[in-house]
Tab-separated table of C-alpha atoms in Angstrom:
chain	number	residue	atom	x	y	z
V	1	MET	CA	96.447	191.617	-5.768
V	2	VAL	CA	96.114	192.282	-2.071
V	3	HIS	CA	93.644	189.428	-1.606
V	4	LEU	CA	95.995	187.040	-3.404
V	5	ASN	CA	98.904	187.861	-1.040
V	6	ALA	CA	96.668	187.402	1.963
V	7	ARG	CA	95.562	183.986	0.772
V	8	HIS	CA	99.136	182.956	0.154
V	9	PHE	CA	100.134	184.207	3.612
V	10	CYS	CA	97.306	182.291	5.287
V	11	ALA	CA	98.284	179.126	3.444
V	12	ALA	CA	101.964	179.517	4.381
V	13	LYS	CA	101.302	180.368	8.037
V	14	PRO	CA	101.162	176.711	9.273
V	15	LEU	CA	104.461	176.055	7.528
V	16	LEU	CA	106.050	179.049	9.232
V	17	VAL	CA	104.809	177.878	12.627
V	18	ALA	CA	106.168	174.368	12.046
V	19	ALA	CA	109.515	175.777	10.908
V	20	SER	CA	109.699	177.984	14.003
V	21	ILE	CA	109.042	175.009	16.283
V	22	ALA	CA	111.721	172.955	14.504
V	23	VAL	CA	114.273	175.772	14.861
V	24	ALA	CA	113.438	176.103	18.553
V	25	MET	CA	113.920	172.377	19.110
V	26	LEU	CA	117.244	172.352	17.278
V	27	SER	CA	118.480	175.366	19.203
V	28	GLY	CA	117.518	173.595	22.426
V	29	CYS	CA	119.638	170.606	21.470
V	30	ALA	CA	122.608	172.843	20.729
V	31	GLY	CA	122.190	174.886	23.904
V	32	PRO	CA	123.975	174.432	27.247
V	33	ARG	CA	123.676	171.040	28.908
V	34	ASP	CA	121.090	170.600	31.624
V	35	GLN	CA	122.989	171.035	34.895
V	36	LEU	CA	120.500	168.852	36.777
V	37	THR	CA	121.226	165.749	34.690
V	38	THR	CA	123.120	163.281	36.891
V	39	GLY	CA	123.316	160.161	34.761
V	40	GLY	CA	126.762	159.353	33.418
V	41	ILE	CA	128.619	162.181	35.190
V	42	PRO	CA	132.360	161.324	35.520
V	43	ASP	CA	132.746	161.712	39.275
V	44	ASP	CA	135.387	159.166	40.326
V	45	TYR	CA	137.801	160.497	42.942
V	46	ARG	CA	140.384	157.909	41.810
V	47	GLU	CA	140.611	159.693	38.466
V	48	ARG	CA	140.752	163.079	40.160
V	49	HIS	CA	143.461	161.990	42.630
V	50	PRO	CA	145.294	159.110	40.900
V	51	ILE	CA	148.007	157.158	42.711
V	52	VAL	CA	151.249	157.309	40.740
V	53	VAL	CA	154.347	155.173	41.319
V	54	THR	CA	157.462	157.306	40.950
V	55	GLU	CA	160.962	157.801	42.325
V	56	ALA	CA	161.395	159.821	45.491
V	57	GLU	CA	163.974	160.310	48.205
V	58	GLN	CA	163.345	158.275	51.352
V	59	THR	CA	164.969	159.661	54.493
V	60	VAL	CA	165.155	158.768	58.168
V	61	ASP	CA	166.544	161.191	60.753
V	62	ILE	CA	168.256	159.603	63.750
V	63	PRO	CA	168.505	161.967	66.735
V	64	VAL	CA	172.000	162.111	68.195
V	65	ALA	CA	173.019	163.780	71.443
V	66	SER	CA	176.412	165.417	71.768
V	67	THR	CA	177.376	162.848	74.439
V	68	ASP	CA	176.345	159.734	72.486
V	69	ARG	CA	179.117	157.250	71.779
V	70	ARG	CA	177.089	154.119	71.041
V	71	LEU	CA	173.818	153.488	69.264
V	72	SER	CA	170.858	152.975	71.557
V	73	ILE	CA	168.253	150.232	71.123
V	74	ALA	CA	165.755	152.723	69.697
V	75	GLN	CA	168.303	154.029	67.197
V	76	ARG	CA	169.143	150.503	66.052
V	77	GLU	CA	165.449	149.763	65.523
V	78	MET	CA	165.142	152.859	63.335
V	79	ILE	CA	168.121	151.721	61.258
V	80	ARG	CA	166.662	148.214	60.863
V	81	GLY	CA	163.348	149.608	59.693
V	82	PHE	CA	165.157	151.847	57.213
V	83	ALA	CA	167.164	148.877	55.884
V	84	GLN	CA	164.019	146.789	55.456
V	85	ASN	CA	162.351	149.626	53.570
V	86	TYR	CA	165.402	149.996	51.325
V	87	LEU	CA	165.610	146.296	50.470
V	88	SER	CA	161.959	146.245	49.411
V	89	ARG	CA	162.039	149.425	47.313
V	90	ALA	CA	165.517	150.118	45.940
V	91	SER	CA	168.886	148.716	44.969
V	92	GLY	CA	170.964	151.870	44.581
V	93	PRO	CA	173.323	153.633	46.987
V	94	VAL	CA	172.503	154.409	50.615
V	95	TYR	CA	173.787	157.690	52.032
V	96	ILE	CA	174.777	158.322	55.644
V	97	LEU	CA	174.732	162.096	56.091
V	98	SER	CA	176.375	163.427	59.241
V	99	PRO	CA	175.849	167.080	60.257
V	100	GLU	CA	178.611	169.672	60.071
V	101	GLY	CA	178.744	172.766	62.252
V	102	SER	CA	176.380	171.548	64.972
V	103	PRO	CA	177.209	170.837	68.644
V	104	ASN	CA	176.721	167.098	68.075
V	105	ALA	CA	178.813	166.885	64.890
V	106	GLY	CA	181.585	164.931	66.645
V	107	ALA	CA	179.166	162.429	68.153
V	108	ALA	CA	177.451	161.943	64.797
V	109	ARG	CA	180.776	161.190	63.101
V	110	ALA	CA	181.618	158.705	65.860
V	111	LEU	CA	178.325	156.851	65.377
V	112	ARG	CA	178.616	156.760	61.604
V	113	SER	CA	180.715	153.584	61.572
V	114	GLN	CA	178.204	151.834	63.849
V	115	VAL	CA	175.358	152.848	61.559
V	116	ARG	CA	177.278	151.481	58.601
V	117	ALA	CA	177.878	148.168	60.372
V	118	GLU	CA	174.189	147.911	61.310
V	119	LEU	CA	173.122	148.489	57.709
V	120	ALA	CA	175.595	145.882	56.464
V	121	SER	CA	174.312	143.344	58.979
V	122	ARG	CA	170.812	143.829	57.528
V	123	GLY	CA	171.862	142.753	54.047
V	124	ILE	CA	172.959	146.020	52.417
V	125	ALA	CA	176.263	145.655	50.554
V	126	SER	CA	179.091	147.745	51.994
V	127	ASN	CA	180.022	149.158	48.589
V	128	LYS	CA	176.545	150.714	48.358
V	129	ILE	CA	176.846	152.591	51.669
V	130	ILE	CA	178.292	156.082	51.140
V	131	ASN	CA	179.411	158.433	53.918
V	132	THR	CA	178.792	162.124	53.332
V	133	SER	CA	177.806	165.248	55.273
V	134	TYR	CA	175.418	168.192	55.198
V	135	ALA	CA	175.512	171.693	56.659
V	136	ALA	CA	173.475	172.000	59.849
V	137	THR	CA	171.097	174.958	59.813
V	138	GLY	CA	170.968	175.763	63.522
V	139	VAL	CA	174.357	176.273	65.164
V	140	LEU	CA	172.926	175.788	68.655
V	141	ASP	CA	170.655	172.865	67.753
V	142	SER	CA	171.536	169.177	67.610
V	143	ALA	CA	171.177	168.052	64.000
V	144	PRO	CA	170.189	164.444	63.247
V	145	LEU	CA	172.215	161.756	61.547
V	146	ARG	CA	170.346	161.243	58.281
V	147	LEU	CA	169.934	158.089	56.216
V	148	SER	CA	168.785	158.477	52.630
V	149	PHE	CA	168.137	156.515	49.447
V	150	THR	CA	166.148	157.016	46.255
V	151	GLY	CA	163.508	154.413	45.538
V	152	THR	CA	160.039	153.847	44.177
V	153	THR	CA	157.155	155.267	46.141
V	154	ALA	CA	153.442	155.808	45.641
V	155	VAL	CA	152.252	159.417	45.602
V	156	THR	CA	149.107	161.300	44.694
V	157	THR	CA	147.931	164.895	44.494
V	158	GLN	CA	148.239	167.318	47.386
V	159	CYS	CA	145.132	167.632	49.513
V	160	GLY	CA	143.478	170.835	50.661
V	161	GLN	CA	142.848	172.338	47.230
V	162	TRP	CA	139.504	174.093	46.745
V	163	PRO	CA	139.426	175.430	43.167
V	164	ARG	CA	135.750	176.360	43.263
V	165	ASP	CA	132.973	177.273	45.659
V	166	ILE	CA	131.172	174.116	46.788
V	167	ALA	CA	128.203	176.129	48.064
V	168	ALA	CA	127.223	177.299	44.572
V	169	ASP	CA	127.280	173.977	42.743
V	170	PHE	CA	124.121	172.276	41.511
V	171	THR	CA	125.783	169.570	39.383
V	172	ASN	CA	125.377	166.869	42.053
V	173	GLN	CA	129.093	166.060	41.889
V	174	ASN	CA	131.639	165.520	44.637
V	175	TYR	CA	133.783	168.489	45.557
V	176	TYR	CA	137.346	168.491	44.204
V	177	ASN	CA	139.050	167.571	47.491
V	178	PHE	CA	136.751	164.575	48.048
V	179	GLY	CA	138.690	161.298	48.271
V	180	CYS	CA	142.118	162.928	48.392
V	181	ALA	CA	142.858	161.960	52.008
V	182	SER	CA	141.914	158.308	51.520
V	183	GLN	CA	144.053	158.113	48.383
V	184	ASN	CA	147.034	159.606	50.244
V	185	ASN	CA	146.560	157.162	53.115
V	186	LEU	CA	146.403	154.217	50.723
V	187	ALA	CA	149.566	155.375	48.936
V	188	ALA	CA	151.394	155.764	52.260
V	189	GLN	CA	150.280	152.425	53.728
V	190	VAL	CA	151.047	150.091	50.827
V	191	ALA	CA	154.108	147.971	51.566
V	192	ASN	CA	155.237	147.604	47.960
V	193	PRO	CA	154.299	150.453	45.567
V	194	GLU	CA	154.756	148.121	42.608
V	195	ASP	CA	151.559	146.342	43.678
V	196	PHE	CA	149.704	149.275	42.079
V	197	ILE	CA	151.278	148.347	38.737
V	198	ALA	CA	150.956	144.556	38.663
V	199	PRO	CA	150.033	141.784	41.123
V	200	ARG	CA	152.690	139.613	42.705
V	201	GLY	CA	153.134	135.942	41.938
V	202	MET	CA	151.320	133.447	44.137
V	203	THR	CA	153.278	131.754	46.877
V	204	PRO	CA	153.394	127.955	46.847
V	205	ILE	CA	150.680	126.091	48.742
V	206	ASP	CA	151.304	124.501	52.098
V	207	ALA	CA	151.292	120.823	51.038
V	208	GLU	CA	151.030	119.508	54.595
V	209	ARG	CA	148.013	121.657	55.420
V	210	ARG	CA	146.386	120.755	52.102
V	211	ASN	CA	146.720	117.025	52.846
V	212	GLU	CA	145.205	117.519	56.285
V	213	ALA	CA	142.233	119.382	54.811
V	214	ILE	CA	141.642	116.692	52.182
V	215	GLN	CA	141.904	113.918	54.771
V	216	GLU	CA	139.447	115.690	57.058
V	217	TYR	CA	137.036	116.145	54.176
V	218	ARG	CA	137.218	112.448	53.293
V	219	THR	CA	136.802	111.065	56.800
V	220	THR	CA	134.193	113.477	58.166
V	221	THR	CA	130.550	112.634	57.479
V	222	SER	CA	127.302	114.407	58.176
V	223	THR	CA	123.656	113.574	57.622
V	224	ILE	CA	120.482	115.567	57.439
V	225	GLU	CA	119.481	114.161	60.841
V	226	ASP	CA	122.679	115.569	62.354
V	227	VAL	CA	121.973	118.985	60.882
V	228	ASP	CA	118.371	118.935	62.103
V	229	SER	CA	119.404	117.960	65.601
V	230	GLY	CA	122.079	120.644	65.724
V	231	GLN	CA	124.956	118.146	65.713
V	232	THR	CA	127.406	117.977	62.853
V	233	GLY	CA	130.650	116.208	62.222
V	234	PHE	CA	132.395	119.337	60.897
């Protein structure tokens, strides 16, 4: 009886070895992923720091001295830039906020009508310009005259976030903060945030310039001899 069990065990031993190898291979497939594998790793900073078009308050602070009675050239340029930004991004109300409780509060109220006239001259309807005020924080400081509107703007995630230690990472991926600054710069520099959503329509061609180019193409000739000699008709 003992010899019979031994023979059966010897005959079944190769099957046990093969089964053990198969189990080991299957457990290897179900185990943790190889951290050194780099192919197909999702590592696009544009997905990590996406640019989103949303509504945000746009403000411009115009410094006003307590002795100011007329807008300076620099102040008018700031107002014109603000009006241009508004016309390209919004169509709602524009707020002129004058400070209250500051040494220059009287001067700011005196300049408010000039600011309103400057905005109207830039194409903003008078019924959309609203005069209001805000409480100045520093009693001894000169608070600015603030222009504000709510319009579309392009934003992305805040930079400077380090959720994990980049020194102990062997996944061959970019660190989390990589690409954040360039995405923020792109969002801040774009003239029209809606360009991130859809392209603009093409402007019409310059017909006069097109005719000149076609005429030049028709009348100008060149030969292989001209090209070889370094002389061309173009």
